[in-house]
Structures are given as structure tokens and as C-alpha cells.
Amino acid sequence: MTIAPVQRSTSLGSSAWTDTRLILALEEVVEQELNRHLKVAKEWMPHEFIPWSQGRDFDGVLGGEAWELGQSKVTPLGRVSLVVNLLTEDNLPSYHHEIASMFGRSGAWGEWVHRWTAEEGRHGIAIRDYLLTTRAVDPVELERARMVHMSEGFESDNAHSMLQSVAYVAFQELATRISHRNTGHYAGDPLCDQLLAKIANDENLHMVFYRNLLKAALEIAPDQAMRAIADVVTDFRMPGHGIPGFERAAAQIALGGVYNLRIHHDDVLQPVLRHLKVMDITDLGPEGARAQQELGVFLDGLNAQAVKFEERQAALLARRAARQAAQ
């Protein structure tokens, strides 16, 4: 599908760019990015990364062996992070509903929505199979947490705006990629590391799709896109924030180096913003320029917060090491 060239919002006025007009204007870009994605995405089979031979019956109906913490070689940090990552993936039905309702189920947008959902679906399947087969987590607690989290559903902070939704996933997909990749590094099991590397690669390709779409939006509607980016960055939350016990788990994940303020600033926000050259855009109207300035101030403040976090992290780890040495 080919859309005729469109004017920028600096000529039409920002009010001209409704969600409907933007979705239509970006259809050609979506088609191009979908075709590029399908060419570079490599097929992989989740079952090949699951050590099925380690599996055995649990207690209950089959009268197998009850779960115990010592049955798995996954590290405590890896276990916490794997559960958060899995429960986040479990809310895929809510994510699909939201983006399908916003972007539509036909044309290039619809093809992308369904392809994305299919790829994300195998992530949850693979992680759950790994966790249960290797007995890395208590299956009863995991299922109860899944029921609670999914029963609450998920509604994005950005569901009211197509541009904010695109901006959010451009950053969130990269954040998820890094979270999976670092979880694999800290899990203590080479096979888990390989599995999460596959998942992380999918997430990276998703990020590239949305990042390139956001770049096109910046060219079409720079003021609105800049405002969307500023709003998303300054109020960013991971989609798993509603998971039971999320704050405590997030603190452990941050301290352990899987995902924290420094990683968020250096490895998520900055790479996307640099690629889009967000801070270098000059032909903005008053609202776009104001959003750009707000973004710069926020990033400076976030970097300062990251420095303080690193100082607290180093002190806490030093105390922990000293206690272990004294034992």
C-alpha cells in the first residue's frame, strides 16, 4: 500500500494530526519495516532450549516429587528476574488487545500486530517450560502469581495516544531486551543464557521496528512526536509494574545489575534518543521545543539519580561482602 507524501505538522498545525491520520500516513513505513523484519528475523524453536530430560512429575495428581528450592542451579537473582520477565510476558492478551484496538487488524498494521504477538507468545512458552522443567521456581506460587497478575489485566499509561504508544514501545522493547539478556548472564545456567539470548534478539528486532516508526513520525509530525517522546521518557514504567511484589523484586534486580537506573539511562534511553537525534532537531514549533527542553532537563536529573544509585549500590555490596568475609 502506498500513501501519498504528507506535509509536516509545522505547516498544518499540530491539531491536524489525529491518531487516525497518523496511522494512515505511516502505513507505508509500517509495510516497509514489516518486510525488513521478516527478512532478518530468524526462525528458532523454543523446545530446543528446554532440557526435557531433567523434567519429572511434581506432587499432586501424579504423586511425584514436591518442589524444593535446592532442586535448581538457577541463582536467586536469576530466579527473581526470570519470574518477573515471565509474568510480564503472560499479559500478552492485554497487550495484543491494546495494540490491535489502536492500530487495527488489517493492512500492514494488522500484519505486524499479529506477527509481533506470535513472536512474543513463544517467549512466555519457552520461559515457563524452562522454569518448570528445571524446577527453578515453585510451580504453585508461579501459577498463583500468574492468576493474580492476569486477572488484573494491563492498560498502558499511553493507551490514549498513538504517538505515545509508539514512543513507549520503542524504549520498552529495548528495556525488555536488556532485561532478558542480563537475566541470562546472571542465571547461573548456560542453557538459560542461550534461551534468553534468543528471546532478547526478538525483542531487539521489535525495538528496531518501533524505533524506525518513531523516526518517521518525527519527520511527519515533529512537534507532536517530540511531546510524545518527552512524556514517555519522563514517566516511564515497565509493563510488569503490576506484578505482585514487583517493587521488592525490582529492588533485587536493580541491586544485582540486571536492570537499574544506570542501565535505563545509558543502555535504553540514550541509544534510542541518539539514533533519532532527538536533541539535535531544530525546526520545532513552540510546543516541540518546550518538550525537547523538558527532556534534556529530565535526562540530566536521571543521570544524577543514577550516580547516587551507584554509590548506594557499591556501599551495600561492600557491606554484604564484608559480612560474608567475617563469617
XYZ file of C-alpha atoms in Angstrom:
327
model
C 0.000 0.000 0.000
C 1.390 3.422 -0.956
C 0.399 6.654 0.726
C 0.932 10.000 -0.957
C 3.589 12.209 0.674
C 2.250 14.166 3.616
C 3.081 17.591 4.960
C 4.744 18.188 8.271
C 2.797 19.457 11.253
C 4.760 22.695 11.201
C 2.713 23.573 8.114
C -0.623 22.043 9.029
C -0.688 22.738 12.717
C -0.425 20.005 15.333
C -4.205 19.710 15.661
C -4.355 18.284 12.103
C -2.551 15.103 13.112
C -5.144 12.900 14.722
C -4.341 9.288 15.557
C -6.326 8.164 12.526
C -4.398 10.407 10.131
C -1.071 9.349 11.589
C -1.901 5.652 11.317
C -2.824 6.142 7.653
C 0.209 8.307 6.947
C 2.583 5.763 8.486
C 1.084 2.701 6.773
C 3.744 2.646 4.072
C 6.516 2.848 6.670
C 4.914 0.002 8.609
C 4.826 -2.097 5.441
C 8.491 -1.401 4.736
C 9.519 -2.168 8.306
C 7.423 -5.340 8.369
C 9.110 -6.590 5.196
C 12.533 -5.750 6.617
C 11.671 -7.536 9.869
C 10.537 -10.688 8.082
C 13.795 -10.792 6.101
C 16.095 -10.506 9.111
C 14.099 -12.435 11.739
C 15.472 -15.961 12.115
C 13.200 -18.866 12.960
C 14.033 -20.623 16.218
C 12.388 -23.418 18.145
C 11.729 -22.899 21.866
C 11.629 -26.640 22.574
C 15.278 -26.984 21.527
C 16.363 -24.935 24.540
C 14.423 -26.872 27.171
C 16.272 -29.722 28.985
C 13.287 -32.074 28.882
C 15.369 -34.952 30.266
C 15.593 -33.084 33.582
C 11.800 -32.991 33.914
C 9.851 -35.187 36.343
C 6.422 -35.309 37.936
C 5.505 -32.887 40.687
C 3.458 -33.844 43.713
C -0.303 -33.653 43.393
C -2.387 -35.676 40.965
C 0.611 -37.620 39.633
C 2.139 -38.186 43.055
C 5.569 -37.000 42.023
C 8.268 -35.128 43.897
C 7.390 -31.885 45.668
C 9.296 -28.763 44.670
C 12.197 -27.651 46.857
C 14.464 -24.651 46.487
C 17.646 -26.725 46.218
C 16.475 -28.636 43.141
C 17.612 -25.947 40.696
C 21.012 -24.460 39.914
C 19.494 -21.105 38.897
C 20.815 -18.295 41.084
C 18.477 -16.386 43.442
C 18.853 -13.255 41.306
C 18.180 -15.229 38.148
C 15.069 -16.782 39.695
C 13.575 -13.435 40.715
C 14.276 -11.858 37.350
C 13.002 -14.859 35.376
C 9.698 -14.785 37.247
C 9.258 -11.033 36.652
C 10.093 -11.464 32.969
C 7.691 -14.381 32.602
C 4.778 -12.739 34.393
C 5.301 -9.668 32.235
C 5.097 -11.841 29.127
C 1.960 -13.547 30.497
C -0.120 -10.416 29.998
C 0.275 -10.741 26.228
C -3.523 -10.966 25.678
C -3.904 -7.487 27.170
C -1.023 -6.109 25.117
C -2.452 -7.607 21.925
C -5.898 -6.213 22.629
C -4.485 -2.742 23.188
C -2.343 -2.509 20.062
C -4.889 -4.297 17.856
C -7.566 -1.863 19.010
C -5.307 1.105 18.330
C -3.503 0.058 15.125
C -6.180 -2.166 13.596
C -6.247 -5.752 12.377
C -5.983 -5.162 8.622
C -3.307 -3.984 6.225
C 0.352 -3.726 7.175
C -0.508 -2.590 10.697
C -2.616 -5.678 11.286
C 0.044 -8.000 9.851
C 2.591 -6.508 12.213
C 0.305 -6.736 15.244
C -0.268 -10.452 14.651
C 3.373 -11.203 13.847
C 4.544 -9.369 16.950
C 2.024 -11.234 19.086
C 3.128 -14.593 17.690
C 6.787 -13.877 18.416
C 6.072 -12.591 21.901
C 3.912 -15.634 22.616
C 6.815 -18.045 22.283
C 8.787 -16.103 24.873
C 6.339 -16.912 27.649
C 6.026 -20.521 26.475
C 9.782 -21.026 26.467
C 10.499 -19.383 29.822
C 7.710 -21.275 31.595
C 8.820 -24.611 30.089
C 12.378 -23.910 31.233
C 11.389 -22.899 34.762
C 9.130 -25.901 35.346
C 11.367 -28.488 33.690
C 14.431 -27.381 35.656
C 12.376 -26.820 38.842
C 13.763 -23.320 39.119
C 10.629 -21.947 40.823
C 7.772 -23.123 42.999
C 5.085 -24.059 40.418
C 2.233 -23.329 42.810
C 3.455 -19.820 43.658
C 4.159 -19.146 39.990
C 0.645 -20.148 38.934
C -0.988 -18.137 41.696
C 1.051 -15.070 40.745
C 0.059 -15.560 37.108
C -3.612 -15.725 38.005
C -3.430 -12.562 40.099
C -1.453 -10.611 37.507
C -3.541 -11.636 34.508
C -6.822 -11.195 36.381
C -5.935 -7.545 36.903
C -5.142 -7.147 33.222
C -2.968 -4.386 31.833
C -3.663 -0.929 30.499
C -0.775 1.124 29.226
C -0.159 4.609 30.549
C -0.052 5.637 26.878
C -3.215 3.992 25.533
C -4.804 7.408 24.923
C -2.268 8.364 22.250
C -0.998 6.531 19.185
C 2.234 8.544 19.161
C 2.884 7.944 22.843
C 2.224 4.254 22.359
C 4.792 4.057 19.553
C 7.296 6.084 21.560
C 6.786 3.882 24.609
C 7.425 0.584 22.852
C 10.498 1.985 21.117
C 12.087 2.288 24.561
C 10.272 -0.564 26.299
C 11.286 -3.219 23.757
C 14.933 -2.298 24.239
C 14.497 -2.336 28.012
C 12.962 -5.803 27.770
C 15.775 -6.977 25.525
C 18.369 -5.866 28.057
C 16.440 -7.332 30.977
C 16.262 -10.751 29.306
C 19.899 -10.644 28.214
C 21.231 -9.674 31.629
C 18.974 -12.205 33.346
C 20.582 -14.899 31.234
C 24.057 -13.712 32.221
C 23.213 -13.851 35.932
C 21.074 -17.019 35.902
C 23.969 -19.409 36.517
C 22.922 -21.813 33.739
C 24.491 -21.629 30.241
C 21.361 -23.116 28.675
C 19.185 -20.432 30.244
C 21.620 -17.842 28.923
C 21.251 -19.259 25.406
C 17.461 -19.284 25.616
C 17.234 -15.707 26.839
C 19.701 -14.614 24.152
C 17.211 -15.867 21.555
C 14.369 -14.026 23.258
C 16.482 -10.886 23.583
C 17.213 -10.966 19.866
C 13.482 -10.994 19.103
C 12.979 -8.037 21.429
C 15.783 -6.128 19.746
C 14.168 -6.576 16.342
C 10.887 -5.341 17.785
C 12.682 -2.285 19.125
C 14.173 -1.535 15.697
C 10.705 -1.706 14.120
C 9.181 0.749 16.566
C 12.247 2.991 16.661
C 12.178 3.355 12.879
C 8.455 4.032 13.008
C 9.045 6.721 15.609
C 11.715 8.239 13.378
C 9.183 8.517 10.568
C 6.683 10.100 12.955
C 9.283 12.702 13.938
C 9.657 13.611 10.269
C 5.909 13.872 9.688
C 4.763 15.462 12.942
C 7.873 16.660 14.782
C 6.177 18.711 17.478
C 3.678 16.039 18.436
C 6.282 13.285 18.276
C 8.697 15.264 20.435
C 5.975 15.843 23.010
C 5.150 12.120 22.971
C 8.804 11.178 23.496
C 9.208 13.634 26.363
C 6.038 12.426 28.071
C 7.009 8.758 27.740
C 10.608 9.180 28.883
C 9.752 11.324 31.903
C 7.036 8.962 33.126
C 8.368 5.581 32.004
C 7.225 2.380 33.719
C 7.897 -1.211 32.695
C 4.731 -3.173 31.805
C 5.285 -5.607 34.688
C 4.814 -2.946 37.370
C 1.541 -4.559 38.459
C 3.100 -7.925 39.286
C 2.569 -8.964 42.942
C 5.697 -7.990 44.902
C 7.105 -6.068 41.944
C 8.775 -3.305 43.958
C 10.745 -5.750 46.097
C 11.722 -7.809 43.050
C 12.713 -4.664 41.142
C 14.992 -3.630 44.007
C 16.757 -7.001 43.903
C 17.028 -6.826 40.121
C 18.470 -3.312 40.314
C 20.997 -4.131 43.021
C 22.082 -7.265 41.185
C 22.799 -5.361 37.997
C 20.091 -6.845 35.784
C 18.215 -3.560 35.307
C 18.602 -0.291 37.163
C 18.726 3.469 36.704
C 22.198 3.459 35.204
C 21.264 0.783 32.679
C 17.990 2.544 31.906
C 19.752 5.856 31.256
C 22.840 4.581 29.426
C 21.608 1.490 27.578
C 17.943 2.212 26.873
C 17.125 5.925 26.707
C 20.365 7.279 25.306
C 20.832 4.815 22.402
C 17.316 5.385 21.074
C 17.482 9.160 21.537
C 20.904 9.333 19.884
C 19.769 7.238 16.929
C 16.783 9.538 16.417
C 18.963 12.626 17.017
C 16.176 13.922 19.206
C 18.233 16.591 20.912
C 19.618 17.853 17.580
C 16.281 18.627 15.932
C 15.984 22.371 15.411
C 12.919 23.015 13.220
C 10.391 22.680 16.026
C 7.458 24.839 16.962
C 6.984 26.207 20.488
C 5.429 23.023 21.893
C 8.068 20.767 20.362
C 10.901 22.984 21.586
C 9.406 23.036 25.075
C 9.154 19.240 25.091
C 12.741 18.929 23.893
C 13.935 21.206 26.694
C 11.956 19.242 29.295
C 13.527 16.047 28.001
C 17.050 17.435 28.342
C 16.438 18.605 31.907
C 14.957 15.243 32.838
C 17.883 13.280 31.394
C 20.359 15.375 33.373
C 18.395 14.703 36.535
C 18.109 10.989 35.781
C 21.848 10.735 35.285
C 22.380 12.392 38.681
C 19.974 9.875 40.245
C 21.899 7.055 38.581
C 25.145 8.302 40.112
C 23.558 8.291 43.578
C 22.179 4.805 42.988
C 25.623 3.533 42.000
C 27.082 4.976 45.186
C 24.421 3.287 47.338
C 24.807 0.060 45.395
C 28.583 -0.001 45.891
C 28.251 0.700 49.615
C 25.629 -2.006 50.108
C 27.593 -4.601 48.164
C 30.724 -3.706 50.129
C 28.893 -4.239 53.433
C 27.499 -7.503 52.180
C 30.968 -8.699 51.141
C 32.406 -7.693 54.493
C 29.734 -9.701 56.345
C 30.445 -12.755 54.231
C 34.187 -12.424 54.808
C 33.641 -12.239 58.565
C 31.642 -15.483 58.637
